Short mmCIF file of C-alpha atoms (C1' of nucleotides) in Angstrom, two decimals:
data_model
loop_
_atom_site.label_atom_id
_atom_site.label_comp_id
_atom_site.label_asym_id
_atom_site.label_seq_id
_atom_site.Cartn_x
_atom_site.Cartn_y
_atom_site.Cartn_z
CA MET A 15 -71.89 83.39 90.12
CA ALA A 16 -75.80 83.59 89.07
CA ALA A 17 -74.66 84.51 85.55
CA VAL A 18 -71.70 82.46 84.83
CA GLU A 19 -72.11 78.89 83.58
CA GLY A 20 -70.09 75.88 84.50
CA ASP A 21 -70.77 77.22 87.79
CA ASP A 22 -71.04 74.17 89.32
CA SER A 23 -68.06 72.38 88.44
CA ALA A 24 -66.24 74.79 91.66
CA THR A 25 -68.78 74.68 93.81
CA THR A 26 -69.91 70.63 93.74
CA ALA A 27 -67.93 68.21 95.79
CA GLY A 28 -68.04 65.23 93.78
CA SER A 29 -67.77 61.68 95.33
CA THR A 30 -64.87 59.28 94.96
CA LEU A 31 -66.82 56.89 92.70
CA GLY A 32 -67.42 60.07 90.65
CA TYR A 33 -63.20 60.97 90.58
CA ALA A 34 -62.89 57.13 89.48
CA LEU A 35 -64.57 57.48 86.66
CA LEU A 36 -62.51 60.57 85.95
CA SER A 37 -59.74 58.84 86.25
CA LEU A 38 -61.12 55.94 83.72
CA LEU A 39 -62.02 58.47 81.65
CA THR A 40 -58.43 60.44 81.61
CA ARG A 41 -57.73 56.79 79.68
CA GLY A 42 -59.76 57.90 76.94
CA PRO A 43 -63.68 58.04 75.67
CA ALA A 44 -65.24 55.11 77.27
CA THR A 45 -69.30 54.29 77.19
CA GLY A 46 -70.93 53.37 80.89
CA TYR A 47 -70.73 49.62 79.71
CA GLN A 48 -66.64 49.24 79.15
CA LEU A 49 -65.90 51.78 82.35
CA THR A 50 -68.37 48.68 84.36
CA GLN A 51 -66.02 46.25 82.40
CA GLN A 52 -62.55 48.30 83.25
CA VAL A 53 -63.45 48.44 86.75
CA LYS A 54 -63.04 45.27 87.30
CA ALA A 55 -59.08 45.09 86.97
CA PRO A 56 -57.01 46.45 87.82
CA LEU A 57 -58.60 49.39 89.76
CA GLY A 58 -61.31 47.18 90.88
CA HIS A 59 -58.53 45.04 92.75
CA PHE A 60 -59.16 48.92 94.81
CA TRP A 61 -62.39 50.47 93.86
CA THR A 62 -65.25 48.15 92.58
CA ALA A 63 -68.66 49.44 90.96
CA ARG A 64 -71.71 48.02 89.36
CA HIS A 65 -73.34 49.10 86.92
CA SER A 66 -76.04 50.43 88.92
CA GLN A 67 -74.22 52.83 91.19
CA ILE A 68 -72.16 53.55 87.14
CA TYR A 69 -74.83 54.92 84.65
CA PRO A 70 -76.69 57.33 87.69
CA GLU A 71 -73.12 58.85 88.37
CA LEU A 72 -72.37 59.38 84.81
CA ALA A 73 -75.41 61.39 84.59
CA ARG A 74 -74.44 63.32 87.50
CA LEU A 75 -71.33 64.06 85.81
CA ALA A 76 -72.77 65.14 83.24
CA ALA A 77 -75.20 67.20 84.64
CA ALA A 78 -71.52 69.21 86.21
CA GLY A 79 -70.24 69.56 82.95
CA TRP A 80 -67.11 67.59 84.04
CA VAL A 81 -68.00 64.97 81.16
CA ASP A 82 -69.66 65.05 77.76
CA SER A 83 -72.20 62.51 76.07
CA VAL A 84 -72.94 61.74 72.11
CA GLU A 85 -75.60 59.36 71.68
CA GLN A 86 -75.01 56.65 68.62
CA ALA A 87 -77.75 53.55 67.89
CA GLY A 88 -77.12 51.15 70.82
CA PRO A 89 -77.81 47.31 70.19
CA GLY A 90 -80.66 47.57 72.82
CA PRO A 91 -83.92 49.65 73.14
CA ARG A 92 -82.10 52.99 74.69
CA ALA A 93 -78.96 54.87 72.79
CA LYS A 94 -75.66 54.07 73.06
CA LYS A 95 -73.62 56.98 74.95
CA THR A 96 -70.05 57.40 74.47
CA TYR A 97 -68.64 59.73 77.08
CA ALA A 98 -65.55 61.96 77.42
CA VAL A 99 -63.68 64.25 80.06
CA THR A 100 -64.29 68.03 80.01
CA ALA A 101 -62.17 70.52 80.69
CA ALA A 102 -63.13 70.95 83.67
CA GLY A 103 -63.51 67.41 84.72
CA LEU A 104 -59.70 67.31 84.38
CA ALA A 105 -59.61 70.64 86.82
CA ALA A 106 -61.64 68.71 89.15
CA LEU A 107 -59.76 65.55 88.93
CA ARG A 108 -56.84 67.47 89.69
CA ALA A 109 -57.61 69.29 92.36
CA TRP A 110 -58.79 66.24 94.15
CA LEU A 111 -56.10 64.20 93.68
CA VAL A 112 -53.50 65.95 95.23
CA ILE A 113 -55.77 65.97 98.62
CA PRO A 114 -54.96 63.39 101.29
CA PRO A 115 -57.28 60.52 101.87
CA THR A 116 -58.33 60.32 105.16
CA ALA A 117 -61.11 57.24 104.51
CA GLN A 118 -60.15 53.60 106.82
CA PRO A 119 -59.64 50.69 104.66
CA ARG A 120 -62.09 47.58 105.68
CA SER A 121 -61.57 44.12 105.34
CA GLU A 122 -63.32 41.63 106.16
CA ILE A 123 -60.69 38.19 106.89
CA THR A 124 -59.21 40.76 109.00
CA LEU A 125 -61.69 41.14 111.08
CA LYS A 126 -62.62 37.58 111.66
CA ALA A 127 -59.02 37.24 112.91
CA TYR A 128 -60.38 39.20 115.53
CA ALA A 129 -62.37 36.89 116.64
CA ALA A 130 -60.38 34.02 115.82
CA THR A 131 -60.83 32.56 119.46
CA SER A 132 -64.20 32.04 118.98
CA ALA A 133 -64.20 29.67 116.42
CA ASP A 134 -63.19 26.04 116.20
CA PRO A 135 -59.79 26.19 115.44
CA ALA A 136 -59.00 23.32 112.45
CA ALA A 137 -61.52 25.17 110.42
CA MET A 138 -60.01 28.59 111.07
CA ALA A 139 -56.86 27.30 109.78
CA ALA A 140 -58.38 25.67 107.24
CA LEU A 141 -59.73 29.61 105.70
CA TYR A 142 -56.09 31.26 106.31
CA ALA A 143 -54.19 28.28 104.80
CA ASP A 144 -57.18 28.66 101.93
CA LEU A 145 -56.32 32.39 101.86
CA ALA A 146 -52.44 31.46 101.47
CA ASP A 147 -53.38 29.58 98.87
CA ARG A 148 -55.44 31.44 96.94
CA SER A 149 -53.20 35.07 97.50
CA THR A 150 -50.18 32.78 95.59
CA ARG A 151 -52.54 32.14 92.71
CA VAL A 152 -53.34 36.03 92.50
CA LEU A 153 -49.75 37.26 92.99
CA ALA A 154 -48.86 35.08 90.41
CA GLU A 155 -51.33 36.55 87.66
CA TYR A 156 -50.15 40.27 89.22
CA GLN A 157 -46.62 38.96 88.13
CA GLN A 158 -47.39 38.29 84.54
CA ASP A 159 -49.98 41.19 84.42
CA ALA A 160 -46.82 43.37 85.97
CA GLU A 161 -44.07 41.78 82.93
CA ARG A 162 -46.30 42.39 80.41
CA MET A 163 -46.45 46.00 81.38
CA ARG A 164 -43.16 46.30 81.80
CA ALA A 165 -42.62 45.31 78.89
CA ALA A 166 -45.14 47.66 77.50
CA GLY A 167 -42.80 50.56 78.90
CA GLN A 168 -46.08 51.32 81.15
CA ASP A 169 -43.73 51.31 84.18
CA GLU A 170 -42.36 54.34 82.74
CA PRO A 171 -44.23 57.80 84.74
CA ALA A 172 -44.81 59.27 81.29
CA HIS A 173 -46.79 56.68 79.67
CA PRO A 174 -50.73 57.54 79.98
CA ARG A 175 -51.07 54.21 81.73
CA PHE A 176 -48.36 54.30 83.98
CA GLY A 177 -51.24 54.55 87.07
CA ASN A 178 -52.24 50.99 86.08
CA TYR A 179 -49.60 49.91 86.42
CA ALA A 180 -48.86 51.67 89.71
CA VAL A 181 -51.74 50.33 91.16
CA LEU A 182 -51.08 46.73 90.16
CA MET A 183 -47.49 47.01 92.14
CA MET A 184 -49.63 47.96 95.44
CA GLY A 185 -51.77 45.05 93.92
CA ILE A 186 -49.11 42.84 94.24
CA GLU A 187 -47.66 44.29 98.20
CA SER A 188 -50.87 43.76 99.49
CA GLN A 189 -50.83 39.67 97.93
CA ARG A 190 -47.33 39.32 99.87
CA ALA A 191 -48.57 41.26 103.00
CA VAL A 192 -51.55 38.78 103.17
CA HIS A 193 -50.13 35.68 101.92
CA ARG A 194 -47.37 36.20 104.75
CA TRP A 195 -49.94 37.18 107.53
CA ALA A 196 -52.28 34.44 106.17
CA CYS A 197 -49.27 31.78 106.68
CA TRP A 198 -48.29 32.64 110.21
CA LEU A 199 -51.70 32.94 110.95
CA ALA A 200 -52.55 29.26 109.59
CA ALA A 201 -49.51 28.14 111.80
CA CYS A 202 -50.97 29.55 115.30
CA LEU A 203 -54.23 28.03 114.59
CA ARG A 204 -52.63 25.08 113.56
CA THR A 205 -49.97 24.43 116.20
CA GLY A 206 -51.97 26.00 119.35
CA ARG A 207 -48.80 27.03 119.88
CA ALA A 208 -47.35 31.57 119.49
CA VAL A 209 -45.54 31.79 116.02
CA ALA A 210 -42.76 33.59 115.73
CA TYR A 211 -43.73 36.19 112.60
CA GLY A 212 -41.42 36.09 110.33
CA GLU A 213 -40.25 32.56 110.98
CA PRO A 214 -41.02 30.49 108.04
CA THR A 215 -42.75 27.61 108.23
CA ALA A 216 -42.64 24.01 106.84
CA ASP A 217 -45.48 23.95 104.42
CA MET B 17 -91.20 32.38 116.76
CA ALA B 18 -94.44 30.92 116.55
CA ALA B 19 -93.53 27.67 119.27
CA VAL B 20 -89.23 27.48 119.24
CA GLU B 21 -87.87 30.59 121.15
CA GLY B 22 -84.58 31.45 119.60
CA ASP B 23 -85.62 30.30 116.73
CA ASP B 24 -84.94 33.94 114.59
CA SER B 25 -81.15 33.18 114.78
CA ALA B 26 -80.96 30.37 113.16
CA THR B 27 -83.13 32.85 110.35
CA THR B 28 -81.73 36.16 110.73
CA ALA B 29 -78.32 37.04 108.73
CA GLY B 30 -76.74 39.58 110.77
CA SER B 31 -74.76 42.47 109.03
CA THR B 32 -70.92 42.29 109.15
CA LEU B 33 -71.55 45.03 111.83
CA GLY B 34 -73.51 43.17 113.92
CA TYR B 35 -70.48 40.39 114.03
CA ALA B 36 -67.86 42.96 114.67
CA LEU B 37 -69.86 43.82 117.38
CA LEU B 38 -70.87 40.29 118.89
CA SER B 39 -66.45 39.56 118.44
CA LEU B 40 -66.09 42.63 120.31
CA LEU B 41 -68.64 40.92 123.34
CA THR B 42 -66.95 38.14 123.63
CA ARG B 43 -63.69 40.08 124.91
CA GLY B 44 -66.46 40.62 127.99
CA PRO B 45 -69.80 42.45 128.53
CA ALA B 46 -69.70 46.61 127.76
CA THR B 47 -71.53 49.98 126.75
CA GLY B 48 -72.60 50.80 123.62
CA TYR B 49 -69.81 53.58 124.15
CA GLN B 50 -67.70 51.40 125.42
CA LEU B 51 -67.62 49.63 121.86
CA THR B 52 -67.31 52.58 119.89
CA GLN B 53 -64.47 53.31 121.91
CA GLN B 54 -62.98 49.53 121.18
CA VAL B 55 -63.55 50.07 117.30
CA LYS B 56 -60.74 52.88 117.51
CA ALA B 57 -58.10 49.97 118.13
CA PRO B 58 -56.69 47.40 117.42
CA LEU B 59 -59.67 46.80 115.38
CA GLY B 60 -60.20 49.94 113.64
CA HIS B 61 -57.33 49.38 111.09
CA PHE B 62 -59.67 47.22 109.25
CA TRP B 63 -63.10 48.00 110.53
CA THR B 64 -64.42 51.45 112.15
CA ALA B 65 -68.43 52.80 112.32
CA ARG B 66 -70.21 55.50 114.57
CA HIS B 67 -71.68 55.36 117.72
CA SER B 68 -74.96 56.45 115.61
CA GLN B 69 -74.42 53.56 113.68
CA ILE B 70 -73.59 51.10 116.73
CA TYR B 71 -76.24 52.00 119.14
CA PRO B 72 -79.38 51.31 116.60
CA GLU B 73 -77.18 47.80 115.61
CA LEU B 74 -77.30 46.54 119.60
CA ALA B 75 -81.03 46.79 119.18
CA ARG B 76 -81.50 44.20 116.69
CA LEU B 77 -78.64 42.41 117.85
CA ALA B 78 -80.79 42.43 120.84
CA ALA B 79 -84.21 41.83 119.04
CA ALA B 80 -82.43 39.60 117.15
CA GLY B 81 -81.80 37.57 120.74
CA TRP B 82 -77.67 37.41 120.20
CA VAL B 83 -77.27 39.80 123.20
CA ASP B 84 -78.88 40.53 126.43
CA SER B 85 -78.65 44.02 128.24
CA VAL B 86 -79.08 44.96 131.50
CA GLU B 87 -79.90 48.59 132.19
CA GLN B 88 -78.46 51.10 135.22
CA ALA B 89 -78.87 54.52 136.10
CA GLY B 90 -76.54 56.54 133.77
CA PRO B 91 -75.13 59.98 133.47
CA GLY B 92 -77.94 61.57 130.83
CA PRO B 93 -81.48 61.27 130.60
CA ARG B 94 -81.32 57.62 129.49
CA ALA B 95 -80.17 54.78 131.07
CA LYS B 96 -76.93 53.03 130.76
CA LYS B 97 -77.01 49.90 128.57
CA THR B 98 -74.70 46.92 129.55
CA TYR B 99 -74.65 43.93 126.60
CA ALA B 100 -73.50 41.18 126.72
CA VAL B 101 -73.64 37.80 124.20
CA THR B 102 -76.16 35.25 124.35
CA ALA B 103 -75.49 31.72 123.65
CA ALA B 104 -77.36 32.29 120.10
CA GLY B 105 -75.23 35.53 119.40
CA LEU B 106 -71.70 32.90 119.83
CA ALA B 107 -73.25 30.08 118.27
CA ALA B 108 -74.57 33.00 114.72
CA LEU B 109 -70.83 34.31 114.98
CA ARG B 110 -69.17 30.91 115.51
CA ALA B 111 -70.72 30.04 112.76
CA TRP B 112 -69.96 33.04 110.28
CA LEU B 113 -66.57 32.99 110.92
CA VAL B 114 -65.80 30.04 109.49
CA ILE B 115 -67.51 31.41 105.61
CA PRO B 116 -64.80 33.08 103.54
CA PRO B 117 -65.39 36.44 102.97
CA THR B 118 -65.60 37.79 99.23
CA ALA B 119 -65.74 41.55 99.89
CA GLN B 120 -62.56 43.32 98.08
CA PRO B 121 -61.13 46.27 99.94
CA ARG B 122 -61.29 49.48 98.69
CA SER B 123 -58.00 51.81 99.38
CA GLU B 124 -58.60 55.53 97.84
CA ILE B 125 -55.29 56.31 98.25
CA THR B 126 -54.39 53.55 95.49
CA LEU B 127 -57.11 55.15 93.30
CA LYS B 128 -55.60 58.45 93.30
CA ALA B 129 -52.27 56.58 92.08
CA TYR B 130 -54.59 54.87 89.24
CA ALA B 131 -54.69 58.68 88.40
CA ALA B 132 -51.40 60.04 89.04
CA THR B 133 -50.32 60.99 86.01
CA SER B 134 -52.87 63.95 85.43
CA ALA B 135 -51.39 65.17 88.59
CA ASP B 136 -48.62 68.13 88.57
CA PRO B 137 -45.98 65.21 89.53
CA ALA B 138 -44.29 66.90 91.82
CA ALA B 139 -47.73 67.03 94.07
CA MET B 140 -48.30 63.96 93.75
CA ALA B 141 -44.40 62.87 94.71
CA ALA B 142 -45.10 64.96 98.09
CA LEU B 143 -48.79 63.00 98.81
CA TYR B 144 -47.18 59.56 98.76
CA ALA B 145 -43.58 60.54 100.35
CA ASP B 146 -45.59 61.91 102.79
CA LEU B 147 -47.86 58.78 102.94
CA ALA B 148 -44.38 57.02 102.79
CA ASP B 149 -43.48 59.18 106.84
CA ARG B 150 -46.68 58.26 107.98
CA SER B 151 -46.56 54.78 107.18
CA THR B 152 -43.31 54.50 109.17
CA ARG B 153 -44.83 56.36 112.66
CA VAL B 154 -47.73 53.93 112.27
CA LEU B 155 -45.60 51.13 112.00
CA ALA B 156 -42.94 51.71 114.93
CA GLU B 157 -46.76 52.29 117.23
CA TYR B 158 -48.27 48.94 115.72
CA GLN B 159 -44.36 47.48 116.90
CA GLN B 160 -44.29 48.71 120.55
CA ASP B 161 -47.78 47.59 121.14
CA ALA B 162 -47.24 43.64 119.28
CA GLU B 163 -43.97 44.16 121.78
CA ARG B 164 -46.14 45.00 124.51
CA MET B 165 -48.57 42.10 123.76
CA ARG B 166 -46.11 39.30 123.44
CA ALA B 167 -44.79 40.18 126.74
CA ALA B 168 -48.02 39.69 127.82
CA GLY B 169 -49.05 36.34 126.23
CA GLN B 170 -51.20 37.21 123.85
CA ASP B 171 -49.31 36.03 121.00
CA GLU B 172 -50.57 32.50 121.96
CA PRO B 173 -53.70 31.43 120.19
CA ALA B 174 -55.04 30.57 123.55
CA HIS B 175 -55.49 33.96 124.92
CA PRO B 176 -58.43 35.03 124.61
CA ARG B 177 -57.40 38.34 123.66
CA PHE B 178 -55.02 36.47 120.90
CA GLY B 179 -57.66 37.75 117.58
CA ASN B 180 -55.86 41.81 119.03
CA TYR B 181 -52.55 40.12 118.05
CA ALA B 182 -53.49 38.77 114.71
CA VAL B 183 -55.53 41.84 113.59
CA LEU B 184 -52.02 44.58 114.77
CA MET B 185 -49.90 41.70 113.14
CA MET B 186 -51.86 42.51 109.72
CA GLY B 187 -51.59 46.19 110.08
CA ILE B 188 -47.88 45.64 110.69
CA GLU B 189 -47.87 43.86 107.21
CA SER B 190 -50.33 46.44 105.61
CA GLN B 191 -48.36 49.11 106.63
CA ARG B 192 -44.96 47.53 105.85
CA ALA B 193 -46.41 47.25 102.08
CA VAL B 194 -47.44 50.63 102.05
CA HIS B 195 -44.48 52.18 103.09
CA ARG B 196 -42.70 50.18 100.22
CA TRP B 197 -44.62 50.72 97.79
CA ALA B 198 -45.24 54.78 98.18
CA CYS B 199 -41.08 55.23 98.52
CA TRP B 200 -41.80 53.49 95.33
CA LEU B 201 -44.23 55.75 93.83
CA ALA B 202 -42.65 58.74 95.09
CA ALA B 203 -39.18 58.29 93.72
CA CYS B 204 -40.89 57.47 90.24
CA LEU B 205 -42.65 60.82 90.39
CA ARG B 206 -39.91 62.34 91.91
CA THR B 207 -37.33 61.22 89.17
CA GLY B 208 -39.57 61.09 85.80
CA ARG B 209 -38.18 57.60 85.18
CA ALA B 210 -38.86 54.52 85.86
CA VAL B 211 -37.47 52.75 89.49
CA ALA B 212 -37.09 48.94 89.65
CA TYR B 213 -39.31 47.90 92.63
CA GLY B 214 -37.81 47.15 95.37
CA GLU B 215 -34.55 48.20 95.17
CA PRO B 216 -33.72 50.68 97.46
CA THR B 217 -33.19 54.05 96.83
CA ALA B 218 -31.46 57.17 98.72
CA ASP B 219 -34.00 58.68 100.92
"C1'" DC C 21 -67.71 80.81 138.01
"C1'" DC C 22 -66.84 79.23 133.89
"C1'" DT C 23 -65.56 76.15 129.94
"C1'" DC C 24 -63.63 71.54 128.63
"C1'" DA C 25 -63.80 67.11 128.06
"C1'" DC C 26 -65.58 63.13 129.44
"C1'" DT C 27 -69.34 59.24 130.14
"C1'" DA C 28 -73.54 57.87 128.32
"C1'" DT C 29 -77.44 56.96 124.40
"C1'" DG C 30 -80.11 57.86 120.80
"C1'" DT C 31 -82.73 60.23 116.15
"C1'" DA C 32 -83.20 62.21 111.23
"C1'" DA C 33 -81.42 63.59 106.91
"C1'" DC C 34 -78.00 62.08 103.88
"C1'" DT C 35 -74.56 59.39 100.99
"C1'" DT C 36 -73.55 55.71 99.16
"C1'" DC C 37 -73.97 50.55 97.57
"C1'" DT C 38 -75.50 46.11 96.38
"C1'" DG C 39 -79.24 42.75 94.11
"C1'" DA C 40 -82.94 42.77 91.45
"C1'" DC C 41 -86.29 43.88 87.96
"C1'" DA C 42 -86.21 45.11 82.91
"C1'" DT C 43 -85.61 45.25 78.46
"C1'" DG C 44 -83.46 44.53 73.98
"C1'" DT C 45 -80.12 43.10 69.62
"C1'" DC C 46 -76.71 39.95 67.38
"C1'" DA C 47 -73.69 36.13 66.70
"C1'" DA C 48 -71.68 31.81 68.57
"C1'" DC C 49 -72.75 27.15 69.82
"C1'" DT C 50 -75.79 22.96 69.88
"C1'" DA D 8 -84.72 26.40 66.14
"C1'" DG D 9 -83.58 27.50 70.71
"C1'" DT D 10 -79.93 28.66 74.27
"C1'" DT D 11 -76.04 31.19 75.74
"C1'" DG D 12 -73.34 34.85 76.03
"C1'" DA D 13 -71.62 39.70 74.99
"C1'" DC D 14 -72.85 44.42 74.26
"C1'" DA D 15 -75.78 48.11 76.10
"C1'" DT D 16 -78.59 51.24 79.40
"C1'" DG D 17 -81.67 51.92 83.24
"C1'" DT D 18 -84.67 52.09 87.90
"C1'" DC D 19 -85.66 50.71 92.01
"C1'" DA D 20 -85.77 48.96 97.12
"C1'" DG D 21 -83.39 48.32 101.02
"C1'" DA D 22 -78.86 47.76 103.52
"C1'" DA D 23 -75.00 50.47 105.10
"C1'" DG D 24 -72.26 53.99 106.37
"C1'" DT D 25 -71.69 59.33 107.54
"C1'" DT D 26 -72.64 63.61 109.55
"C1'" DA D 27 -75.15 66.86 112.22
"C1'" DC D 28 -78.65 66.97 116.03
"C1'" DA D 29 -79.81 66.61 120.51
"C1'" DT D 30 -79.99 66.05 125.80
"C1'" DA D 31 -77.99 65.69 130.28
"C1'" DG D 32 -74.46 64.51 134.29
"C1'" DT D 33 -69.27 64.43 136.46
"C1'" DG D 34 -65.05 66.10 137.15
"C1'" DA D 35 -60.67 69.02 136.58
"C1'" DG D 36 -58.44 73.19 135.12
"C1'" DG D 37 -58.31 77.80 134.70
#
DNA sequence: CCTCACTATGTAACTTCTGACATGTCAACT
DNA sequence: AGTTGACATGTCAGAAGTTACATAGTGAGG
């Protein structure tokens, strides 16, 4: 244990963000800046991080031997670093992937619904009507992305970017769920009476 | 604070947890311990907190004048405190409720799907098959809760606990979404070929 | 009699995440 | 000539959240 290098990779328990970055790097080498762009979509629909969190995390991953970096002259005062996942990093990612996750989701809009009766019904109805609208637009956008991906064969599990498609599918399901729920809740608050769930309302 | 009392409530920007606790307290006075139990369900499906986070937050809410507390002799070495929301607290909650939330959800299981191609397909298929199973059981449980609530008239927006029903409805939608997605993803990984979304698979 | 679970409240150390501060180049537009 | 936006990397303070430590009464079951 004392003499062998790369020993860290066995004992270091990475953070969730670390594994997220590792997942991004399996799609090819990237700089911290590029990773910051890539966590926006489609990963960003279910996991986000700012650059201020990404740069230190990349340093930790490098220290653990899970990623390698090569430096080039950058546009700013510092060198530009391109990171790539190592064999140890890939092994760590693989091990983490098959552990069933336990974390509960957090949704502020659902939390607000919990206190819906404390607020002005009209204002709350407007809030959820707006949410329903927004989810319709987002859903249309996701559907287009999905169509593009299918045309590129990304819906095949063997495709290296199949994960992007899988995440997008969850995004579509989520937006549909939110849309149905928001429509129902808005109808309840607008009419002030119990509305059967799933029954279409005149919209 | 200098001349006008309750001045704090206008300037203090509460944390999300603070508003969650305020929402719980609109259902009636409670101790920190009881609030810890109540964040488990149905609120816990979309927002959780440990007692170690709740007690300090209650102290902050009390300092801001958003909650009041009365002390009784407790079983342990310290006095038991029962909290109730004040007029200022209710006003703050009302103001917060109508602000459209922006926070993105976080889902570890979806993040793992993003890297699905890096892991052993059989192990990943098992992971999502298991998730589909679990969501079926959870859904059945939620449906029973919903039935009970409807019997109690909690599906009426005028009912003081309507929020519990609204949150549960979102829980049902979410579990359905997760179930459909997990079934599809498991089928993809098991067969190794593109499976059309929504097409029922032999299960 | 002992152990276990429930009631009940708190603190301390640590990790994770956000928002602001800080620097500097290059290309396009005005 | 000046401004805006993209590229590119970092730090720091503080908020939010988790895990573990600490204490103590009551009642049920073995």
